[in-house]
Amino acid sequence: MVTVKSPSFDSSFLAASRSATSSFVTVVGTALSVAVITLAAYPISQDRVRYRRILNFFVLFTMLFNGGMVPWFIVCRNMLHLKDSIWALILPYLANAWYIFLTRNYYRTIPAELVESAKIDGASEYRIFFRIILPLAKPVIATISLFISLNYWNDWWLGIMLIDNTDLQPLQLLLRTITSNIQFLSSSSNVNAIAQAAGSIPSEGIKMATCIATIGPIILVYPFVQKYFVKGIMVGAVKG
């Protein structure tokens, strides 16, 4: 007789541990990515920067061309040593060229007279950026923050490619593994004795639970950024 064991405390602890990992990656990754993107977009949005066209070209080039999966894997694992580390789930997604251009376009809508008057009053570049530019750029910052947080929360690709230690794998990778295993058991012609003893496999229930776990961040974050979302995403769409 085959007995089916109920979920143990270890499985619950594993899910909680991976949820904590995903939460940490989402919060820290979003904060660092927003900092990198806002700082990178500022110099290429200013006409007075001498090499801004070259910098714009480098950012645009990464959107059009890439080396492929194998060179990316070699660079991350062998050169940057991003292996079995929590930073392997954060650093590869820090800079996004599309978000840099979106932020740059919003910066260019800010009147240049504000920056010029601040420079006349003796304000440094850092003071202008943190006291004038960032407060006026709340809509675009809220918009890219929402997109970036969802990208970090829903990501399982970096966990497969760069993480071998199961304790550091994100929650979405665990959910993907569970869903894939259930789909395999449901479609397999040779269902094993454990599946027979357990009865029908709750594939639809697992899919619904996965959806709830996936949309969790957007339910919590979107109400706070809703008033900025439309304004931020439409930046640069209308000229005049």
mmCIF file with all atom_site columns, N, CA and C in Angstrom, residues 186-223:
data_model
loop_
_atom_site.group_PDB
_atom_site.id
_atom_site.type_symbol
_atom_site.label_atom_id
_atom_site.label_alt_id
_atom_site.label_comp_id
_atom_site.label_asym_id
_atom_site.label_entity_id
_atom_site.label_seq_id
_atom_site.pdbx_PDB_ins_code
_atom_site.Cartn_x
_atom_site.Cartn_y
_atom_site.Cartn_z
_atom_site.occupancy
_atom_site.B_iso_or_equiv
_atom_site.pdbx_formal_charge
_atom_site.auth_seq_id
_atom_site.auth_comp_id
_atom_site.auth_asym_id
_atom_site.auth_atom_id
_atom_site.pdbx_PDB_model_num
ATOM 1   N N  . SER A 1 186 ? 0.488  15.145 -15.221 1.00 0.00 ? 186 SER A N  1
ATOM 2   C CA . SER A 1 186 ? -0.845 15.119 -15.821 1.00 0.00 ? 186 SER A CA 1
ATOM 3   C C  . SER A 1 186 ? -0.813 14.605 -17.244 1.00 0.00 ? 186 SER A C  1
ATOM 4   N N  . SER A 1 187 ? 0.254  14.899 -17.969 1.00 0.00 ? 187 SER A N  1
ATOM 5   C CA . SER A 1 187 ? 0.339  14.498 -19.375 1.00 0.00 ? 187 SER A CA 1
ATOM 6   C C  . SER A 1 187 ? 1.021  13.162 -19.575 1.00 0.00 ? 187 SER A C  1
ATOM 7   N N  . SER A 1 188 ? 1.622  12.606 -18.525 1.00 0.00 ? 188 SER A N  1
ATOM 8   C CA . SER A 1 188 ? 2.353  11.354 -18.655 1.00 0.00 ? 188 SER A CA 1
ATOM 9   C C  . SER A 1 188 ? 1.377  10.191 -18.781 1.00 0.00 ? 188 SER A C  1
ATOM 10  N N  . SER A 1 189 ? 1.681  9.263  -19.675 1.00 0.00 ? 189 SER A N  1
ATOM 11  C CA . SER A 1 189 ? 0.834  8.088  -19.848 1.00 0.00 ? 189 SER A CA 1
ATOM 12  C C  . SER A 1 189 ? 1.063  7.053  -18.765 1.00 0.00 ? 189 SER A C  1
ATOM 13  N N  . ASN A 1 190 ? 2.248  7.051  -18.177 1.00 0.00 ? 190 ASN A N  1
ATOM 14  C CA . ASN A 1 190 ? 2.572  6.103  -17.113 1.00 0.00 ? 190 ASN A CA 1
ATOM 15  C C  . ASN A 1 190 ? 2.541  6.821  -15.779 1.00 0.00 ? 190 ASN A C  1
ATOM 16  N N  . VAL A 1 191 ? 1.361  7.034  -15.249 1.00 0.00 ? 191 VAL A N  1
ATOM 17  C CA . VAL A 1 191 ? 1.230  7.717  -13.973 1.00 0.00 ? 191 VAL A CA 1
ATOM 18  C C  . VAL A 1 191 ? 1.690  6.774  -12.876 1.00 0.00 ? 191 VAL A C  1
ATOM 19  N N  . ASN A 1 192 ? 2.542  7.261  -11.994 1.00 0.00 ? 192 ASN A N  1
ATOM 20  C CA . ASN A 1 192 ? 3.112  6.383  -10.984 1.00 0.00 ? 192 ASN A CA 1
ATOM 21  C C  . ASN A 1 192 ? 2.115  6.118  -9.857  1.00 0.00 ? 192 ASN A C  1
ATOM 22  N N  . ALA A 1 193 ? 2.517  5.247  -8.961  1.00 0.00 ? 193 ALA A N  1
ATOM 23  C CA . ALA A 1 193 ? 1.623  4.821  -7.892  1.00 0.00 ? 193 ALA A CA 1
ATOM 24  C C  . ALA A 1 193 ? 1.295  5.950  -6.935  1.00 0.00 ? 193 ALA A C  1
ATOM 25  N N  . ILE A 1 194 ? 2.227  6.863  -6.751  1.00 0.00 ? 194 ILE A N  1
ATOM 26  C CA . ILE A 1 194 ? 1.967  7.974  -5.831  1.00 0.00 ? 194 ILE A CA 1
ATOM 27  C C  . ILE A 1 194 ? 0.857  8.868  -6.366  1.00 0.00 ? 194 ILE A C  1
ATOM 28  N N  . ALA A 1 195 ? 0.911  9.135  -7.653  1.00 0.00 ? 195 ALA A N  1
ATOM 29  C CA . ALA A 1 195 ? -0.130 9.960  -8.248  1.00 0.00 ? 195 ALA A CA 1
ATOM 30  C C  . ALA A 1 195 ? -1.477 9.256  -8.208  1.00 0.00 ? 195 ALA A C  1
ATOM 31  N N  . GLN A 1 196 ? -1.482 7.940  -8.395  1.00 0.00 ? 196 GLN A N  1
ATOM 32  C CA . GLN A 1 196 ? -2.732 7.193  -8.322  1.00 0.00 ? 196 GLN A CA 1
ATOM 33  C C  . GLN A 1 196 ? -3.314 7.222  -6.921  1.00 0.00 ? 196 GLN A C  1
ATOM 34  N N  . ALA A 1 197 ? -2.439 7.074  -5.913  1.00 0.00 ? 197 ALA A N  1
ATOM 35  C CA . ALA A 1 197 ? -2.921 7.099  -4.535  1.00 0.00 ? 197 ALA A CA 1
ATOM 36  C C  . ALA A 1 197 ? -3.412 8.475  -4.139  1.00 0.00 ? 197 ALA A C  1
ATOM 37  N N  . ALA A 1 198 ? -2.814 9.480  -4.686  1.00 0.00 ? 198 ALA A N  1
ATOM 38  C CA . ALA A 1 198 ? -3.199 10.853 -4.340  1.00 0.00 ? 198 ALA A CA 1
ATOM 39  C C  . ALA A 1 198 ? -4.473 11.290 -5.041  1.00 0.00 ? 198 ALA A C  1
ATOM 40  N N  . GLY A 1 199 ? -4.902 10.521 -6.045  1.00 0.00 ? 199 GLY A N  1
ATOM 41  C CA . GLY A 1 199 ? -6.087 10.920 -6.781  1.00 0.00 ? 199 GLY A CA 1
ATOM 42  C C  . GLY A 1 199 ? -5.737 11.883 -7.888  1.00 0.00 ? 199 GLY A C  1
ATOM 43  N N  . SER A 1 200 ? -6.680 12.682 -8.268  1.00 0.00 ? 200 SER A N  1
ATOM 44  C CA . SER A 1 200 ? -6.448 13.635 -9.351  1.00 0.00 ? 200 SER A CA 1
ATOM 45  C C  . SER A 1 200 ? -5.475 14.713 -8.916  1.00 0.00 ? 200 SER A C  1
ATOM 46  N N  . ILE A 1 201 ? -4.603 15.097 -9.831  1.00 0.00 ? 201 ILE A N  1
ATOM 47  C CA . ILE A 1 201 ? -3.592 16.111 -9.548  1.00 0.00 ? 201 ILE A CA 1
ATOM 48  C C  . ILE A 1 201 ? -4.228 17.493 -9.663  1.00 0.00 ? 201 ILE A C  1
ATOM 49  N N  . PRO A 1 202 ? -4.108 18.322 -8.637  1.00 0.00 ? 202 PRO A N  1
ATOM 50  C CA . PRO A 1 202 ? -4.789 19.643 -8.653  1.00 0.00 ? 202 PRO A CA 1
ATOM 51  C C  . PRO A 1 202 ? -4.058 20.657 -9.508  1.00 0.00 ? 202 PRO A C  1
ATOM 52  N N  . SER A 1 203 ? -4.011 20.407 -10.819 1.00 0.00 ? 203 SER A N  1
ATOM 53  C CA . SER A 1 203 ? -3.249 21.287 -11.693 1.00 0.00 ? 203 SER A CA 1
ATOM 54  C C  . SER A 1 203 ? -3.846 22.691 -11.747 1.00 0.00 ? 203 SER A C  1
ATOM 55  N N  . GLU A 1 204 ? -5.179 22.779 -11.852 1.00 0.00 ? 204 GLU A N  1
ATOM 56  C CA . GLU A 1 204 ? -5.806 24.097 -11.929 1.00 0.00 ? 204 GLU A CA 1
ATOM 57  C C  . GLU A 1 204 ? -5.648 24.860 -10.622 1.00 0.00 ? 204 GLU A C  1
ATOM 58  N N  . GLY A 1 205 ? -5.757 24.159 -9.492  1.00 0.00 ? 205 GLY A N  1
ATOM 59  C CA . GLY A 1 205 ? -5.563 24.826 -8.203  1.00 0.00 ? 205 GLY A CA 1
ATOM 60  C C  . GLY A 1 205 ? -4.166 25.380 -8.054  1.00 0.00 ? 205 GLY A C  1
ATOM 61  N N  . ILE A 1 206 ? -3.163 24.622 -8.503  1.00 0.00 ? 206 ILE A N  1
ATOM 62  C CA . ILE A 1 206 ? -1.778 25.099 -8.439  1.00 0.00 ? 206 ILE A CA 1
ATOM 63  C C  . ILE A 1 206 ? -1.586 26.307 -9.341  1.00 0.00 ? 206 ILE A C  1
ATOM 64  N N  . LYS A 1 207 ? -2.195 26.294 -10.517 1.00 0.00 ? 207 LYS A N  1
ATOM 65  C CA . LYS A 1 207 ? -2.072 27.442 -11.420 1.00 0.00 ? 207 LYS A CA 1
ATOM 66  C C  . LYS A 1 207 ? -2.691 28.698 -10.810 1.00 0.00 ? 207 LYS A C  1
ATOM 67  N N  . MET A 1 208 ? -3.848 28.544 -10.162 1.00 0.00 ? 208 MET A N  1
ATOM 68  C CA . MET A 1 208 ? -4.489 29.693 -9.539  1.00 0.00 ? 208 MET A CA 1
ATOM 69  C C  . MET A 1 208 ? -3.659 30.229 -8.372  1.00 0.00 ? 208 MET A C  1
ATOM 70  N N  . ALA A 1 209 ? -3.082 29.304 -7.578  1.00 0.00 ? 209 ALA A N  1
ATOM 71  C CA . ALA A 1 209 ? -2.221 29.729 -6.469  1.00 0.00 ? 209 ALA A CA 1
ATOM 72  C C  . ALA A 1 209 ? -0.979 30.441 -6.992  1.00 0.00 ? 209 ALA A C  1
ATOM 73  N N  . THR A 1 210 ? -0.448 29.970 -8.118  1.00 0.00 ? 210 THR A N  1
ATOM 74  C CA . THR A 1 210 ? 0.710  30.615 -8.726  1.00 0.00 ? 210 THR A CA 1
ATOM 75  C C  . THR A 1 210 ? 0.365  32.024 -9.193  1.00 0.00 ? 210 THR A C  1
ATOM 76  N N  . CYS A 1 211 ? -0.818 32.184 -9.770  1.00 0.00 ? 211 CYS A N  1
ATOM 77  C CA . CYS A 1 211 ? -1.251 33.517 -10.210 1.00 0.00 ? 211 CYS A CA 1
ATOM 78  C C  . CYS A 1 211 ? -1.370 34.485 -9.037  1.00 0.00 ? 211 CYS A C  1
ATOM 79  N N  . ILE A 1 212 ? -1.914 34.005 -7.921  1.00 0.00 ? 212 ILE A N  1
ATOM 80  C CA . ILE A 1 212 ? -2.051 34.861 -6.737  1.00 0.00 ? 212 ILE A CA 1
ATOM 81  C C  . ILE A 1 212 ? -0.685 35.284 -6.224  1.00 0.00 ? 212 ILE A C  1
ATOM 82  N N  . ALA A 1 213 ? 0.255  34.331 -6.175  1.00 0.00 ? 213 ALA A N  1
ATOM 83  C CA . ALA A 1 213 ? 1.605  34.666 -5.705  1.00 0.00 ? 213 ALA A CA 1
ATOM 84  C C  . ALA A 1 213 ? 2.312  35.613 -6.663  1.00 0.00 ? 213 ALA A C  1
ATOM 85  N N  . THR A 1 214 ? 1.985  35.520 -7.949  1.00 0.00 ? 214 THR A N  1
ATOM 86  C CA . THR A 1 214 ? 2.653  36.354 -8.942  1.00 0.00 ? 214 THR A CA 1
ATOM 87  C C  . THR A 1 214 ? 2.150  37.795 -8.914  1.00 0.00 ? 214 THR A C  1
ATOM 88  N N  . ILE A 1 215 ? 0.849  37.976 -8.745  1.00 0.00 ? 215 ILE A N  1
ATOM 89  C CA . ILE A 1 215 ? 0.291  39.336 -8.814  1.00 0.00 ? 215 ILE A CA 1
ATOM 90  C C  . ILE A 1 215 ? 0.314  40.039 -7.458  1.00 0.00 ? 215 ILE A C  1
ATOM 91  N N  . GLY A 1 216 ? 0.893  39.389 -6.437  1.00 0.00 ? 216 GLY A N  1
ATOM 92  C CA . GLY A 1 216 ? 0.942  40.008 -5.116  1.00 0.00 ? 216 GLY A CA 1
ATOM 93  C C  . GLY A 1 216 ? 1.549  41.401 -5.094  1.00 0.00 ? 216 GLY A C  1
ATOM 94  N N  . PRO A 1 217 ? 2.757  41.593 -5.666  1.00 0.00 ? 217 PRO A N  1
ATOM 95  C CA . PRO A 1 217 ? 3.376  42.921 -5.612  1.00 0.00 ? 217 PRO A CA 1
ATOM 96  C C  . PRO A 1 217 ? 2.577  44.008 -6.297  1.00 0.00 ? 217 PRO A C  1
ATOM 97  N N  . ILE A 1 218 ? 1.976  43.687 -7.451  1.00 0.00 ? 218 ILE A N  1
ATOM 98  C CA . ILE A 1 218 ? 1.250  44.743 -8.162  1.00 0.00 ? 218 ILE A CA 1
ATOM 99  C C  . ILE A 1 218 ? 0.012  45.166 -7.384  1.00 0.00 ? 218 ILE A C  1
ATOM 100 N N  . ILE A 1 219 ? -0.609 44.240 -6.644  1.00 0.00 ? 219 ILE A N  1
ATOM 101 C CA . ILE A 1 219 ? -1.760 44.601 -5.816  1.00 0.00 ? 219 ILE A CA 1
ATOM 102 C C  . ILE A 1 219 ? -1.335 45.557 -4.699  1.00 0.00 ? 219 ILE A C  1
ATOM 103 N N  . LEU A 1 220 ? -0.148 45.351 -4.152  1.00 0.00 ? 220 LEU A N  1
ATOM 104 C CA . LEU A 1 220 ? 0.320  46.170 -3.043  1.00 0.00 ? 220 LEU A CA 1
ATOM 105 C C  . LEU A 1 220 ? 0.904  47.500 -3.505  1.00 0.00 ? 220 LEU A C  1
ATOM 106 N N  . VAL A 1 221 ? 1.551  47.504 -4.676  1.00 0.00 ? 221 VAL A N  1
ATOM 107 C CA . VAL A 1 221 ? 2.291  48.684 -5.114  1.00 0.00 ? 221 VAL A CA 1
ATOM 108 C C  . VAL A 1 221 ? 1.444  49.603 -5.983  1.00 0.00 ? 221 VAL A C  1
ATOM 109 N N  . TYR A 1 222 ? 0.613  49.051 -6.853  1.00 0.00 ? 222 TYR A N  1
ATOM 110 C CA . TYR A 1 222 ? -0.085 49.867 -7.855  1.00 0.00 ? 222 TYR A CA 1
ATOM 111 C C  . TYR A 1 222 ? -0.963 50.959 -7.262  1.00 0.00 ? 222 TYR A C  1
ATOM 112 N N  . PRO A 1 223 ? -1.708 50.731 -6.163  1.00 0.00 ? 223 PRO A N  1
ATOM 113 C CA . PRO A 1 223 ? -2.529 51.833 -5.640  1.00 0.00 ? 223 PRO A CA 1
ATOM 114 C C  . PRO A 1 223 ? -1.736 53.080 -5.266  1.00 0.00 ? 223 PRO A C  1
#
